[in-house]
Every structure is written in C-alpha cells, then in structure tokens.
C-alpha cells in the first residue's frame, strides 16, 4: 500500500510505530483520506475508492489533488485543518450515503498543522446504530425547530411600531414629508432624516421600513449617542468568541448582523466618533463586515436609515465628520419639519397624544378647551412634538379636569409667543422703515441704499407685525398680509428668529 509521506521523526522507532499505526487504521476503517494544509487531497485508501462513483468520479486520478470541499459535499476536513481541532466522532451525509467519521489534524515537529486525516469509521450507520441515529435525528429536528422559533421571535420583537399613517398631520409640510417617506420606501437607498429633536424622525424611520419590501424582516435601532464610544464597534459589528478578556465564549452578533435582510436605523449619526466612521463607510459600500477580534468577513444585506439633529455639512467643514461618509448617507435626505412650521397640526397632534397618555396611565379621557388650543398655537415649541407631549402629560397627571383649559396648561409652558405683545410697540429693529415712511425727506441719506435692502427691511417689519397681531398663527398672518401661506413660509427665514 502506498502511504503518504509522514513528517520525519528523529527517533526511527517512533516513526516506524507511527507508520504502522497509520497502516492499521487504513485497514481497520471503511475508508481513509489525507489532505494537506491547502485542503488538497493527497492520498486515499483502497477502501475509500469504492465511494468515488457515488461522488461522481471514475477513478482515483480525478479525485486526488482536488480541494476536499469541492469534491466531498458537507465535509468539515477544511475546518479541521484551519482550526487545528480534531472531530473525533461525527455524522456525515452526502450523495454517497451517511457515514460515521473521525477527523484529526496532522502536525509537524514544530506543532504546526500540515494537514488532516479523515476516517470513515462506519458505512450506513443508520442500519447498525439505529437507536443512536434515531436519537441524533430527533435532537437535530428539535434544534432546527428551536432555531426557527428563535428566528421568528427575533423578527417579531423587532417589528416596526409605526406606519406612515402614524405621522399625524394634514398641513402642507406634514403631507409633503409623508409623500417623501412613501417615495423613499420604494427604494433600497440609504435615507438621511434631518430635523430638530422631537420632530418624529424615529417614527418616520419605522414608517419607511413598514412601507418597504423589507417590512417582514427585522428593524434594528441603535442610538449612537446612548452607547459609550468604547463599545460602539462591538455594537455595530459584533464580537468573535473570546475576542478579549471577559468576552462571551460564544461571541455576540452586532446590530448589522441582527438587521441582515432588514433595516438598521442609526439615530444621532452626527455623534459617531471619527475613527469608527471609516469602518461604517466600508460596510455601507461593500455590505460586508468583520466582527471584533475576527478575521472572517461576513456578508450582510442591510438597508440603513440614519437620523440627526446636527448640521452635518457644517461638521464636515470643521473636520468633525467624514465628507465621504456624509455623501454615502445623504443619498435620500428628508427634512422633517419642526412643529412651529406646522401649527395647523397641533389640534390633531394634541388629540392623538392625549389618547395615548390617558391609555398608558389608565386615566379617563381628556380633551382641550378652545382657549387651551389657542394657547398651544402661540408657542415656539423648541422641543417640538416631544415638548408638546410633555406639557400635555404634566397637565393630565397633575390635575383631574376632563376638559383642559389654558389655565391648566400655562404653568408647564416656558414661553408664550405673543401672549403679551398685542398693542406693544415694535422692537427697535422694526422701526427704521416705519420711521422712513412717516418722516423721511427727499434728501434723507437713509433712503440712499440699495432698493432690495430697503424692501427686505420693510417685509421683515410687516411679517413681525402680522405674527404679533395673530399671536404667532401663521395662517392668520398670511391672510392679514393678503398672501398665501406657502409664500409666508418662504419668507419666514428672513426673520432669522421665526
């Protein structure tokens, strides 16, 4: 029998003993093969040759020299070579049948793995080891069922909470952002939600996922600002088993892996540390990652929705955010309007919020009196919908009134725009144009300025006066100025503080 070359041992007796033992194994088992460190088959025993026809090979010459994983379906010989760990007893099933096998790594004098030997201990064990095989099959079935249940539970626990219909509002800005969200859901491109805190960016992220083809797959959320910088990489990419002291021996999957096939929502993306931004960029571009402490590349299929309340272009200009990552995230930018731009939605928002507040607290229903609604319409709402909810929740919890009046809300409001401004004199910044109209002389040097500058100054004064007169109600202000509400919104940025 032609045996493969074995590592030369200094002691001839040990070498002969090893060769003798190798020969005994080859004769005692049903079949035997040896592979090298490149997973190539370098030798098979006479007994193994009888399996070749079932594997699709006519003779030994076609089989030997090929990589074992290419010619033996379901084999783990390559894993034994790569990891250097034996598999003493295992079941192997492929088109040649079911076999009881054993796999051992082969090492040189320096202890380096130079290959592996595989032995077919028993052919068709299902006939001679029926109780053991039946138990194995039952355990395998239970394991498969458990895995399916866990996968289903994981998807169920990561279902989106909101749909596009959950974004309450029928104002022009609300309808426009809902239209944009529906368009974004049709694409698989990265979405960047921009807007102040409390405007509903997370709700829209859920809504876009719900309306997308990925709706049946997980939606995984990660608030970057809430995770310590030292743990972010592990949260994103996962941890290989035993990657560092104290790491889980089984390893841990990262958010990208958990979201595979679905959507990953990255909230507060502007808070991501610079060193991690390049790694995120690679995952977004290549759709592959390496867990912490691993050299294995894992492919993922993830749609990313990011959100921030920060000015990313300004951060890029200051070197605080990578320009290439910004461009990769800014594929479908959606600006979520602040509440002060959609005051017409306050009544519907307050009604929906009150219903949720009393349901969660187990209280009787509450509603708003007209004066309370008018008071809410006069707010600037720097905290947006989150601030509105906070005010309503405090009023509900601290009082027993079923109909909330302005008096119940006022203590929880920090600023009441226009509450005491009716009839007040215009601020000093609004007076120059008014003074010019009433007192100017033909040779007044204040008139010798660019006409566009003087017109803009007059427009600012008129806008401020109309907003004060209407208590901040933009719809009423637009009617007072005989202009459309859309035109009013277009001119509001002129005020700077509106």
Short mmCIF file of C-alpha atoms in Angstrom, two decimals:
data_model
loop_
_atom_site.label_atom_id
_atom_site.label_comp_id
_atom_site.label_asym_id
_atom_site.label_seq_id
_atom_site.Cartn_x
_atom_site.Cartn_y
_atom_site.Cartn_z
CA UNK A 1 0.00 0.00 0.00
CA UNK A 2 1.34 3.42 -0.94
CA UNK A 3 1.29 5.52 2.23
CA UNK A 4 1.58 9.32 2.21
CA UNK A 5 4.82 10.91 3.32
CA UNK A 6 4.81 11.43 7.09
CA UNK A 7 6.91 14.02 8.97
CA UNK A 8 10.38 12.58 9.69
CA UNK A 9 10.93 11.90 13.38
CA UNK A 10 14.38 11.87 14.96
CA UNK A 11 13.59 8.58 16.59
CA UNK A 12 13.27 5.87 13.91
CA UNK A 13 11.30 3.64 16.21
CA UNK A 14 8.61 6.25 16.75
CA UNK A 15 8.47 6.90 13.00
CA UNK A 16 8.03 3.20 12.25
CA UNK A 17 5.41 2.93 15.00
CA UNK A 18 3.51 5.89 13.53
CA UNK A 19 3.61 4.37 10.06
CA UNK A 20 2.48 1.02 11.45
CA UNK A 21 -0.40 2.64 13.31
CA UNK A 22 -1.36 4.57 10.19
CA UNK A 23 -1.44 1.31 8.21
CA UNK A 24 -3.56 -0.40 10.87
CA UNK A 25 -6.06 2.46 10.77
CA UNK A 26 -6.21 2.31 6.97
CA UNK A 27 -7.04 -1.39 7.09
CA UNK A 28 -9.43 -1.23 10.04
CA UNK A 29 -11.72 1.55 8.88
CA UNK A 30 -14.08 1.66 5.92
CA UNK A 31 -12.08 4.36 4.16
CA UNK A 32 -9.39 6.96 4.82
CA UNK A 33 -8.03 10.14 3.25
CA UNK A 34 -5.27 12.67 3.91
CA UNK A 35 -5.38 16.37 2.94
CA UNK A 36 -2.60 18.97 3.07
CA UNK A 37 -2.69 22.44 4.58
CA UNK A 38 -4.22 23.83 1.36
CA UNK A 39 -7.13 21.36 1.76
CA UNK A 40 -5.94 19.33 -1.26
CA UNK A 41 -6.46 15.56 -1.12
CA UNK A 42 -3.02 13.91 -1.28
CA UNK A 43 -3.97 10.27 -0.62
CA UNK A 44 -6.95 7.94 -0.22
CA UNK A 45 -7.02 4.34 0.97
CA UNK A 46 -8.18 1.41 -1.16
CA UNK A 47 -11.34 1.25 0.93
CA UNK A 48 -12.20 4.87 0.18
CA UNK A 49 -12.05 4.27 -3.57
CA UNK A 50 -15.38 2.46 -3.52
CA UNK A 51 -17.12 5.74 -2.60
CA UNK A 52 -15.79 7.56 -5.69
CA UNK A 53 -18.55 6.54 -8.17
CA UNK A 54 -21.28 7.81 -5.82
CA UNK A 55 -19.36 11.09 -5.52
CA UNK A 56 -19.24 11.39 -9.29
CA UNK A 57 -15.65 10.29 -10.05
CA UNK A 58 -14.48 7.47 -12.26
CA UNK A 59 -11.06 6.84 -10.73
CA UNK A 60 -8.56 8.00 -8.15
CA UNK A 61 -6.69 10.31 -10.58
CA UNK A 62 -9.75 12.53 -10.98
CA UNK A 63 -10.23 12.78 -7.21
CA UNK A 64 -6.78 13.11 -5.64
CA UNK A 65 -5.28 16.59 -5.97
CA UNK A 66 -8.62 18.40 -5.72
CA UNK A 67 -9.65 20.55 -2.74
CA UNK A 68 -11.66 18.36 -0.41
CA UNK A 69 -14.56 20.82 -0.04
CA UNK A 70 -15.00 20.79 -3.83
CA UNK A 71 -15.43 17.03 -4.16
CA UNK A 72 -16.90 15.82 -0.83
CA UNK A 73 -20.19 17.59 -0.02
CA UNK A 74 -20.70 18.64 3.63
CA UNK A 75 -17.17 17.70 4.69
CA UNK A 76 -15.54 19.53 7.60
CA UNK A 77 -11.97 18.48 6.79
CA UNK A 78 -11.06 22.04 5.80
CA UNK A 79 -12.27 23.29 9.19
CA UNK A 80 -10.05 20.76 11.00
CA UNK A 81 -7.03 22.00 9.01
CA UNK A 82 -7.81 25.68 9.59
CA UNK A 83 -8.63 25.41 13.30
CA UNK A 84 -6.32 22.54 14.24
CA UNK A 85 -9.03 20.90 16.36
CA UNK A 86 -10.00 17.22 15.99
CA UNK A 87 -13.53 15.95 15.43
CA UNK A 88 -13.42 12.51 16.94
CA UNK A 89 -16.95 11.36 16.09
CA UNK A 90 -19.33 12.95 13.61
CA UNK A 91 -22.05 12.03 11.15
CA UNK A 92 -21.51 12.94 7.51
CA UNK A 93 -24.34 12.75 5.00
CA UNK A 94 -23.98 13.40 1.28
CA UNK A 95 -24.94 11.78 -2.02
CA UNK A 96 -22.67 8.82 -1.24
CA UNK A 97 -24.67 7.99 1.90
CA UNK A 98 -24.46 8.54 5.66
CA UNK A 99 -21.20 7.77 7.46
CA UNK A 100 -19.77 7.79 10.96
CA UNK A 101 -16.47 9.65 10.56
CA UNK A 102 -13.48 10.90 12.54
CA UNK A 103 -11.14 13.76 11.59
CA UNK A 104 -7.73 14.51 13.12
CA UNK A 105 -5.22 17.31 12.39
CA UNK A 106 -1.66 16.35 11.37
CA UNK A 107 1.23 18.39 12.81
CA UNK A 108 4.96 18.68 12.13
CA UNK A 109 7.73 18.65 14.76
CA UNK A 110 7.14 22.36 15.46
CA UNK A 111 3.48 21.67 16.22
CA UNK A 112 2.25 23.40 13.07
CA UNK A 113 -0.78 21.91 11.31
CA UNK A 114 0.34 20.49 7.97
CA UNK A 115 -2.88 18.71 7.03
CA UNK A 116 -5.53 16.36 8.35
CA UNK A 117 -6.59 12.72 8.17
CA UNK A 118 -10.20 11.67 7.81
CA UNK A 119 -11.53 8.18 8.53
CA UNK A 120 -14.86 6.59 7.62
CA UNK A 121 -15.47 4.53 10.75
CA UNK A 122 -18.80 3.08 9.72
CA UNK A 123 -20.74 2.94 6.46
CA UNK A 124 -24.55 3.35 6.67
CA UNK A 125 -24.67 3.62 10.49
CA UNK A 126 -28.44 4.07 10.32
CA UNK A 127 -28.74 0.29 9.93
CA UNK A 128 -26.25 -0.82 12.60
CA UNK A 129 -26.63 2.07 15.05
CA UNK A 130 -30.34 2.70 14.70
CA UNK A 131 -31.08 3.87 18.29
CA UNK A 132 -28.19 6.35 18.24
CA UNK A 133 -29.08 7.66 14.78
CA UNK A 134 -32.74 7.99 15.73
CA UNK A 135 -31.78 9.99 18.83
CA UNK A 136 -29.43 12.16 16.77
CA UNK A 137 -32.16 12.81 14.20
CA UNK A 138 -34.64 13.72 16.93
CA UNK A 139 -32.18 16.12 18.58
CA UNK A 140 -31.34 17.66 15.21
CA UNK A 141 -35.03 18.18 14.47
CA UNK A 142 -35.57 19.78 17.89
CA UNK A 143 -32.57 22.04 17.32
CA UNK A 144 -33.86 23.11 13.91
CA UNK A 145 -37.32 23.80 15.35
CA UNK A 146 -35.82 25.86 18.18
CA UNK A 147 -33.72 27.88 15.76
CA UNK A 148 -36.78 28.62 13.63
CA UNK A 149 -38.75 29.70 16.70
CA UNK A 150 -35.92 31.95 17.89
CA UNK A 151 -35.59 33.50 14.45
CA UNK A 152 -39.34 34.12 14.28
CA UNK A 153 -39.35 35.60 17.80
CA UNK A 154 -36.41 37.83 16.97
CA UNK A 155 -38.17 39.17 13.90
CA UNK A 156 -41.38 39.62 15.90
CA UNK A 157 -39.59 41.58 18.65
CA UNK A 158 -38.03 43.85 16.05
CA UNK A 159 -41.22 44.68 14.20
CA UNK A 160 -41.69 48.38 13.40
CA UNK A 161 -44.06 50.22 15.73
CA UNK A 162 -45.29 52.84 13.30
CA UNK A 163 -46.56 53.29 9.76
CA UNK A 164 -46.73 56.43 7.62
CA UNK A 165 -50.31 56.88 8.84
CA UNK A 166 -48.88 57.21 12.36
CA UNK A 167 -47.32 60.56 11.38
CA UNK A 168 -50.24 62.77 12.47
CA UNK A 169 -50.96 65.91 10.48
CA UNK A 170 -52.65 67.28 7.38
CA UNK A 171 -50.76 70.55 6.99
CA UNK A 172 -48.79 71.15 3.82
CA UNK A 173 -45.40 70.38 5.49
CA UNK A 174 -46.79 67.18 7.07
CA UNK A 175 -48.31 65.95 3.82
CA UNK A 176 -45.07 66.66 1.96
CA UNK A 177 -42.84 64.72 4.37
CA UNK A 178 -45.28 61.78 4.24
CA UNK A 179 -45.16 61.86 0.44
CA UNK A 180 -41.36 61.84 0.54
CA UNK A 181 -41.35 58.95 3.03
CA UNK A 182 -43.55 56.84 0.74
CA UNK A 183 -41.18 57.54 -2.17
CA UNK A 184 -38.17 56.62 -0.05
CA UNK A 185 -39.81 53.33 0.98
CA UNK A 186 -39.93 52.21 -2.64
CA UNK A 187 -36.14 52.44 -2.93
CA UNK A 188 -33.42 50.49 -1.13
CA UNK A 189 -31.16 53.55 -0.95
CA UNK A 190 -29.80 54.98 2.29
CA UNK A 191 -32.08 57.59 3.89
CA UNK A 192 -30.86 60.52 5.99
CA UNK A 193 -33.55 62.06 8.21
CA UNK A 194 -32.73 65.64 9.15
CA UNK A 195 -34.57 67.70 11.72
CA UNK A 196 -34.67 69.12 15.19
CA UNK A 197 -35.01 66.92 18.23
CA UNK A 198 -38.56 65.74 18.91
CA UNK A 199 -39.88 66.14 15.35
CA UNK A 200 -40.59 62.44 14.78
CA UNK A 201 -37.51 61.17 12.92
CA UNK A 202 -37.61 57.75 14.58
CA UNK A 203 -41.31 57.39 13.78
CA UNK A 204 -40.57 58.11 10.12
CA UNK A 205 -37.73 55.55 10.11
CA UNK A 206 -40.19 52.90 11.31
CA UNK A 207 -42.76 54.09 8.78
CA UNK A 208 -40.34 53.86 5.85
CA UNK A 209 -39.35 50.32 6.85
CA UNK A 210 -43.02 49.32 7.23
CA UNK A 211 -43.83 50.54 3.72
CA UNK A 212 -40.74 48.94 2.16
CA UNK A 213 -40.25 45.45 0.67
CA UNK A 214 -38.18 44.65 3.79
CA UNK A 215 -41.18 45.04 6.12
CA UNK A 216 -41.24 41.32 7.02
CA UNK A 217 -37.58 41.41 8.09
CA UNK A 218 -36.15 42.93 11.32
CA UNK A 219 -35.92 46.64 12.04
CA UNK A 220 -32.95 47.17 14.38
CA UNK A 221 -32.35 50.54 16.05
CA UNK A 222 -29.16 51.93 17.57
CA UNK A 223 -28.92 55.33 19.26
CA UNK A 224 -25.26 56.20 18.79
CA UNK A 225 -25.34 58.97 21.40
CA UNK A 226 -26.54 56.48 24.06
CA UNK A 227 -23.68 53.97 23.63
CA UNK A 228 -20.21 54.59 25.15
CA UNK A 229 -17.60 55.19 22.46
CA UNK A 230 -15.55 52.18 23.58
CA UNK A 231 -18.49 49.83 22.97
CA UNK A 232 -19.73 51.21 19.66
CA UNK A 233 -17.60 48.99 17.42
CA UNK A 234 -18.83 45.87 19.21
CA UNK A 235 -22.43 47.12 18.97
CA UNK A 236 -22.07 47.68 15.24
CA UNK A 237 -20.07 44.69 14.09
CA UNK A 238 -20.32 42.09 16.88
CA UNK A 239 -17.64 40.23 18.81
CA UNK A 240 -15.91 36.98 17.87
CA UNK A 241 -15.77 34.23 20.55
CA UNK A 242 -13.03 35.05 23.09
CA UNK A 243 -12.04 38.24 21.27
CA UNK A 244 -10.91 39.84 24.54
CA UNK A 245 -10.84 39.14 28.25
CA UNK A 246 -14.37 38.86 29.52
CA UNK A 247 -15.89 38.42 26.08
CA UNK A 248 -18.67 35.87 25.67
CA UNK A 249 -17.23 32.49 24.70
CA UNK A 250 -19.97 32.13 22.11
CA UNK A 251 -19.38 35.59 20.69
CA UNK A 252 -22.07 38.17 20.10
CA UNK A 253 -23.75 39.38 16.94
CA UNK A 254 -23.67 43.08 16.14
CA UNK A 255 -26.56 45.26 15.02
CA UNK A 256 -25.64 44.90 11.33
CA UNK A 257 -25.87 41.11 11.56
CA UNK A 258 -29.14 41.27 13.52
CA UNK A 259 -30.59 43.52 10.81
CA UNK A 260 -29.48 41.25 7.95
CA UNK A 261 -32.20 41.28 5.31
CA UNK A 262 -33.96 44.19 7.02
CA UNK A 263 -33.30 47.77 8.07
CA UNK A 264 -30.81 49.33 10.51
CA UNK A 265 -31.85 52.68 11.99
CA UNK A 266 -28.88 54.73 13.21
CA UNK A 267 -30.14 57.58 15.37
CA UNK A 268 -27.91 60.57 16.18
CA UNK A 269 -25.44 59.65 13.44
CA UNK A 270 -23.72 63.01 13.98
CA UNK A 271 -22.38 61.71 17.32
CA UNK A 272 -20.37 58.91 15.72
CA UNK A 273 -16.64 59.06 16.58
CA UNK A 274 -14.32 59.78 13.65
CA UNK A 275 -12.29 56.53 13.97
CA UNK A 276 -15.45 54.45 13.55
CA UNK A 277 -16.79 56.44 10.61
CA UNK A 278 -14.37 54.87 8.13
CA UNK A 279 -15.45 51.37 9.21
CA UNK A 280 -19.11 52.27 8.83
CA UNK A 281 -18.38 53.66 5.37
CA UNK A 282 -16.81 50.34 4.32
CA UNK A 283 -19.85 48.37 5.47
CA UNK A 284 -22.21 50.72 3.64
CA UNK A 285 -20.17 50.45 0.44
CA UNK A 286 -19.22 46.75 0.49
CA UNK A 287 -22.08 45.27 2.55
CA UNK A 288 -19.56 43.19 4.49
CA UNK A 289 -18.01 43.40 7.94
CA UNK A 290 -15.54 41.73 10.30
CA UNK A 291 -16.60 41.12 13.92
CA UNK A 292 -14.29 42.47 16.60
CA UNK A 293 -11.42 40.00 17.09
CA UNK A 294 -12.18 38.02 13.92
CA UNK A 295 -10.53 37.73 10.52
CA UNK A 296 -13.68 36.33 8.93
CA UNK A 297 -15.57 38.58 6.53
CA UNK A 298 -19.37 38.34 6.89
CA UNK A 299 -21.69 39.44 4.10
CA UNK A 300 -24.80 41.35 5.12
CA UNK A 301 -27.81 42.75 3.29
CA UNK A 302 -28.92 45.81 5.26
CA UNK A 303 -30.79 48.99 4.34
CA UNK A 304 -29.61 51.91 6.50
CA UNK A 305 -31.74 54.82 7.69
CA UNK A 306 -29.77 57.44 9.61
CA UNK A 307 -31.04 60.46 11.54
CA UNK A 308 -29.50 63.52 13.14
CA UNK A 309 -30.47 66.87 14.60
CA UNK A 310 -26.98 68.25 13.93
CA UNK A 311 -25.72 70.25 10.95
CA UNK A 312 -23.68 67.59 9.16
CA UNK A 313 -22.36 69.86 6.34
CA UNK A 314 -21.02 72.26 8.98
CA UNK A 315 -19.43 69.33 10.83
CA UNK A 316 -17.81 68.20 7.58
CA UNK A 317 -16.42 71.71 7.07
CA UNK A 318 -14.96 71.65 10.59
CA UNK A 319 -13.45 68.19 10.08
CA UNK A 320 -15.74 66.60 12.66
CA UNK A 321 -17.50 64.32 10.17
CA UNK A 322 -16.08 62.49 7.17
CA UNK A 323 -17.18 64.01 3.87
CA UNK A 324 -17.23 60.61 2.12
CA UNK A 325 -19.48 59.14 4.80
CA UNK A 326 -21.79 62.17 4.62
CA UNK A 327 -22.20 61.72 0.86
CA UNK A 328 -22.82 57.99 1.34
CA UNK A 329 -25.54 58.71 3.91
CA UNK A 330 -27.04 61.71 2.11
CA UNK A 331 -28.47 59.69 -0.78
CA UNK A 332 -32.12 60.38 0.11
CA UNK A 333 -32.18 63.32 2.54
CA UNK A 334 -35.58 64.01 4.14
CA UNK A 335 -36.06 67.15 6.23
CA UNK A 336 -38.63 66.59 8.98
CA UNK A 337 -40.39 69.93 9.61
CA UNK A 338 -40.39 71.39 13.14
CA UNK A 339 -43.70 71.84 14.92
CA UNK A 340 -43.62 75.64 14.57
CA UNK A 341 -43.88 75.16 10.78
CA UNK A 342 -46.99 73.01 11.10
CA UNK A 343 -49.03 74.69 13.82
CA UNK A 344 -52.19 73.72 11.95
CA UNK A 345 -51.49 70.13 13.05
CA UNK A 346 -51.45 70.92 16.77
CA UNK A 347 -55.12 70.12 17.31
CA UNK A 348 -54.83 66.66 15.70
CA UNK A 349 -51.49 66.02 17.41
CA UNK A 350 -52.81 67.02 20.82
CA UNK A 351 -55.85 64.77 20.40
CA UNK A 352 -53.68 61.77 19.44
CA UNK A 353 -51.20 62.46 22.23
CA UNK A 354 -53.91 62.81 24.86
CA UNK A 355 -55.44 59.49 23.81
CA UNK A 356 -52.08 57.76 24.20
CA UNK A 357 -51.30 59.49 27.52
CA UNK A 358 -54.58 58.51 29.19
CA UNK A 359 -54.37 54.96 27.79
CA UNK A 360 -50.89 54.42 29.20
CA UNK A 361 -51.79 55.98 32.55
CA UNK A 362 -55.16 54.23 32.83
CA UNK A 363 -56.94 57.58 33.19
CA UNK A 364 -60.27 58.89 31.94
CA UNK A 365 -60.19 60.64 28.57
CA UNK A 366 -59.11 64.28 28.35
CA UNK A 367 -59.79 66.97 25.76
CA UNK A 368 -58.70 70.58 25.10
CA UNK A 369 -60.81 73.68 25.53
CA UNK A 370 -60.65 76.27 22.72
CA UNK A 371 -58.58 78.68 24.83
CA UNK A 372 -56.10 75.89 25.63
CA UNK A 373 -55.73 75.07 21.94
CA UNK A 374 -55.23 78.76 21.16
CA UNK A 375 -52.53 78.93 23.81
CA UNK A 376 -50.73 75.92 22.32
CA UNK A 377 -50.89 77.53 18.86
CA UNK A 378 -48.94 80.53 20.16
CA UNK A 379 -45.87 78.52 21.23
CA UNK A 380 -42.49 78.32 19.52
CA UNK A 381 -42.06 74.64 20.54
CA UNK A 382 -38.25 74.33 20.50
CA UNK A 383 -38.74 70.76 21.77
CA UNK A 384 -41.32 70.09 19.05
CA UNK A 385 -43.77 67.19 19.43
CA UNK A 386 -41.82 65.71 22.34
CA UNK A 387 -42.23 69.00 24.22
CA UNK A 388 -45.94 69.15 23.34
CA UNK A 389 -46.42 65.66 24.75
CA UNK A 390 -44.53 66.62 27.90
CA UNK A 391 -46.80 69.62 28.51
CA UNK A 392 -49.97 67.62 27.97
CA UNK A 393 -48.75 64.74 30.13
CA UNK A 394 -47.90 67.04 33.04
CA UNK A 395 -51.28 68.74 32.81
CA UNK A 396 -53.09 65.38 32.80
CA UNK A 397 -51.13 63.88 35.67
CA UNK A 398 -51.27 66.96 37.90
CA UNK A 399 -54.98 67.71 37.51
CA UNK A 400 -58.37 65.99 37.45
CA UNK A 401 -60.12 68.21 34.89
CA UNK A 402 -61.59 66.33 31.92
CA UNK A 403 -61.54 69.50 29.81
CA UNK A 404 -58.11 71.10 29.92
CA UNK A 405 -58.26 74.90 29.99
CA UNK A 406 -55.41 77.30 29.20
CA UNK A 407 -55.00 77.84 32.95
CA UNK A 408 -54.09 74.15 33.39
CA UNK A 409 -51.50 74.28 30.60
CA UNK A 410 -49.89 77.66 31.25
CA UNK A 411 -47.74 76.54 34.24
CA UNK A 412 -45.99 73.99 32.07
CA UNK A 413 -45.27 76.31 29.14
CA UNK A 414 -41.90 78.02 29.15
CA UNK A 415 -42.61 80.69 26.54
CA UNK A 416 -45.86 82.07 25.21
CA UNK A 417 -45.21 83.77 21.90
CA UNK A 418 -47.45 86.81 21.57
CA UNK A 419 -49.11 86.29 24.95
CA UNK A 420 -48.47 89.91 25.98
CA UNK A 421 -47.45 91.56 22.75
CA UNK A 422 -50.76 92.80 21.42
CA UNK A 423 -50.62 96.61 21.24
CA UNK A 424 -46.91 96.72 22.20
CA UNK A 425 -44.53 98.99 20.34
CA UNK A 426 -42.47 97.41 17.61
CA UNK A 427 -38.93 96.38 18.51
CA UNK A 428 -36.20 98.84 17.66
CA UNK A 429 -35.17 96.64 14.73
CA UNK A 430 -38.58 97.13 13.08
CA UNK A 431 -38.70 100.97 13.35
CA UNK A 432 -36.35 102.28 10.62
CA UNK A 433 -38.70 101.62 7.69
CA UNK A 434 -41.80 102.84 9.57
CA UNK A 435 -39.92 105.99 10.52
CA UNK A 436 -38.78 106.49 6.96
CA UNK A 437 -42.32 106.21 5.62
CA UNK A 438 -43.66 108.75 8.11
CA UNK A 439 -40.78 111.19 8.48
CA UNK A 440 -38.43 110.84 5.52
CA UNK A 441 -37.30 113.78 3.44
CA UNK A 442 -36.32 113.56 -0.22
CA UNK A 443 -32.66 114.09 0.70
CA UNK A 444 -32.70 111.67 3.65
CA UNK A 445 -29.45 109.61 3.34
CA UNK A 446 -31.19 106.55 4.76
CA UNK A 447 -33.09 106.29 1.51
CA UNK A 448 -29.88 106.22 -0.50
CA UNK A 449 -29.34 102.50 -0.01
CA UNK A 450 -29.96 99.53 -2.33
CA UNK A 451 -33.68 99.29 -3.01
CA UNK A 452 -33.69 95.49 -2.42
CA UNK A 453 -32.26 96.05 1.06
CA UNK A 454 -34.98 98.58 1.93
CA UNK A 455 -37.75 96.31 0.57
CA UNK A 456 -36.43 93.35 2.57
CA UNK A 457 -36.40 95.51 5.71
CA UNK A 458 -39.99 96.52 5.12
CA UNK A 459 -41.01 92.89 4.55
CA UNK A 460 -39.39 91.83 7.82
CA UNK A 461 -41.22 94.55 9.71
CA UNK A 462 -44.55 93.59 8.14
CA UNK A 463 -44.05 89.88 8.88
CA UNK A 464 -43.16 90.51 12.52
CA UNK A 465 -46.13 92.83 12.97
CA UNK A 466 -48.56 90.32 11.43
CA UNK A 467 -47.23 87.45 13.54
CA UNK A 468 -47.51 89.54 16.71
CA UNK A 469 -51.04 90.59 15.81
CA UNK A 470 -52.13 86.99 15.27
CA UNK A 471 -50.32 85.52 18.24
CA UNK A 472 -47.91 83.57 16.05
CA UNK A 473 -50.65 81.94 13.93
CA UNK A 474 -49.03 81.81 10.50
CA UNK A 475 -52.24 81.03 8.63
CA UNK A 476 -53.95 84.08 10.12
CA UNK A 477 -50.84 86.20 9.49
CA UNK A 478 -50.82 85.16 5.84
CA UNK A 479 -54.48 86.18 5.49
CA UNK A 480 -53.77 89.50 7.19
CA UNK A 481 -50.99 90.23 4.70
CA UNK A 482 -53.11 89.06 1.74
CA UNK A 483 -50.60 86.40 0.77
CA UNK A 484 -50.65 82.61 0.53
CA UNK A 485 -49.46 80.53 3.42
CA UNK A 486 -46.78 78.98 1.17
CA UNK A 487 -45.42 82.45 0.37
CA UNK A 488 -45.36 83.30 4.06
CA UNK A 489 -43.36 80.14 4.83
CA UNK A 490 -40.92 81.05 2.05
CA UNK A 491 -40.27 84.45 3.65
CA UNK A 492 -40.00 83.28 7.28
CA UNK A 493 -36.25 82.56 7.01
CA UNK A 494 -35.81 86.34 6.51
CA UNK A 495 -36.72 86.83 10.17
CA UNK A 496 -33.95 84.59 11.42
CA UNK A 497 -35.72 84.07 14.76
CA UNK A 498 -39.06 82.81 13.41
#
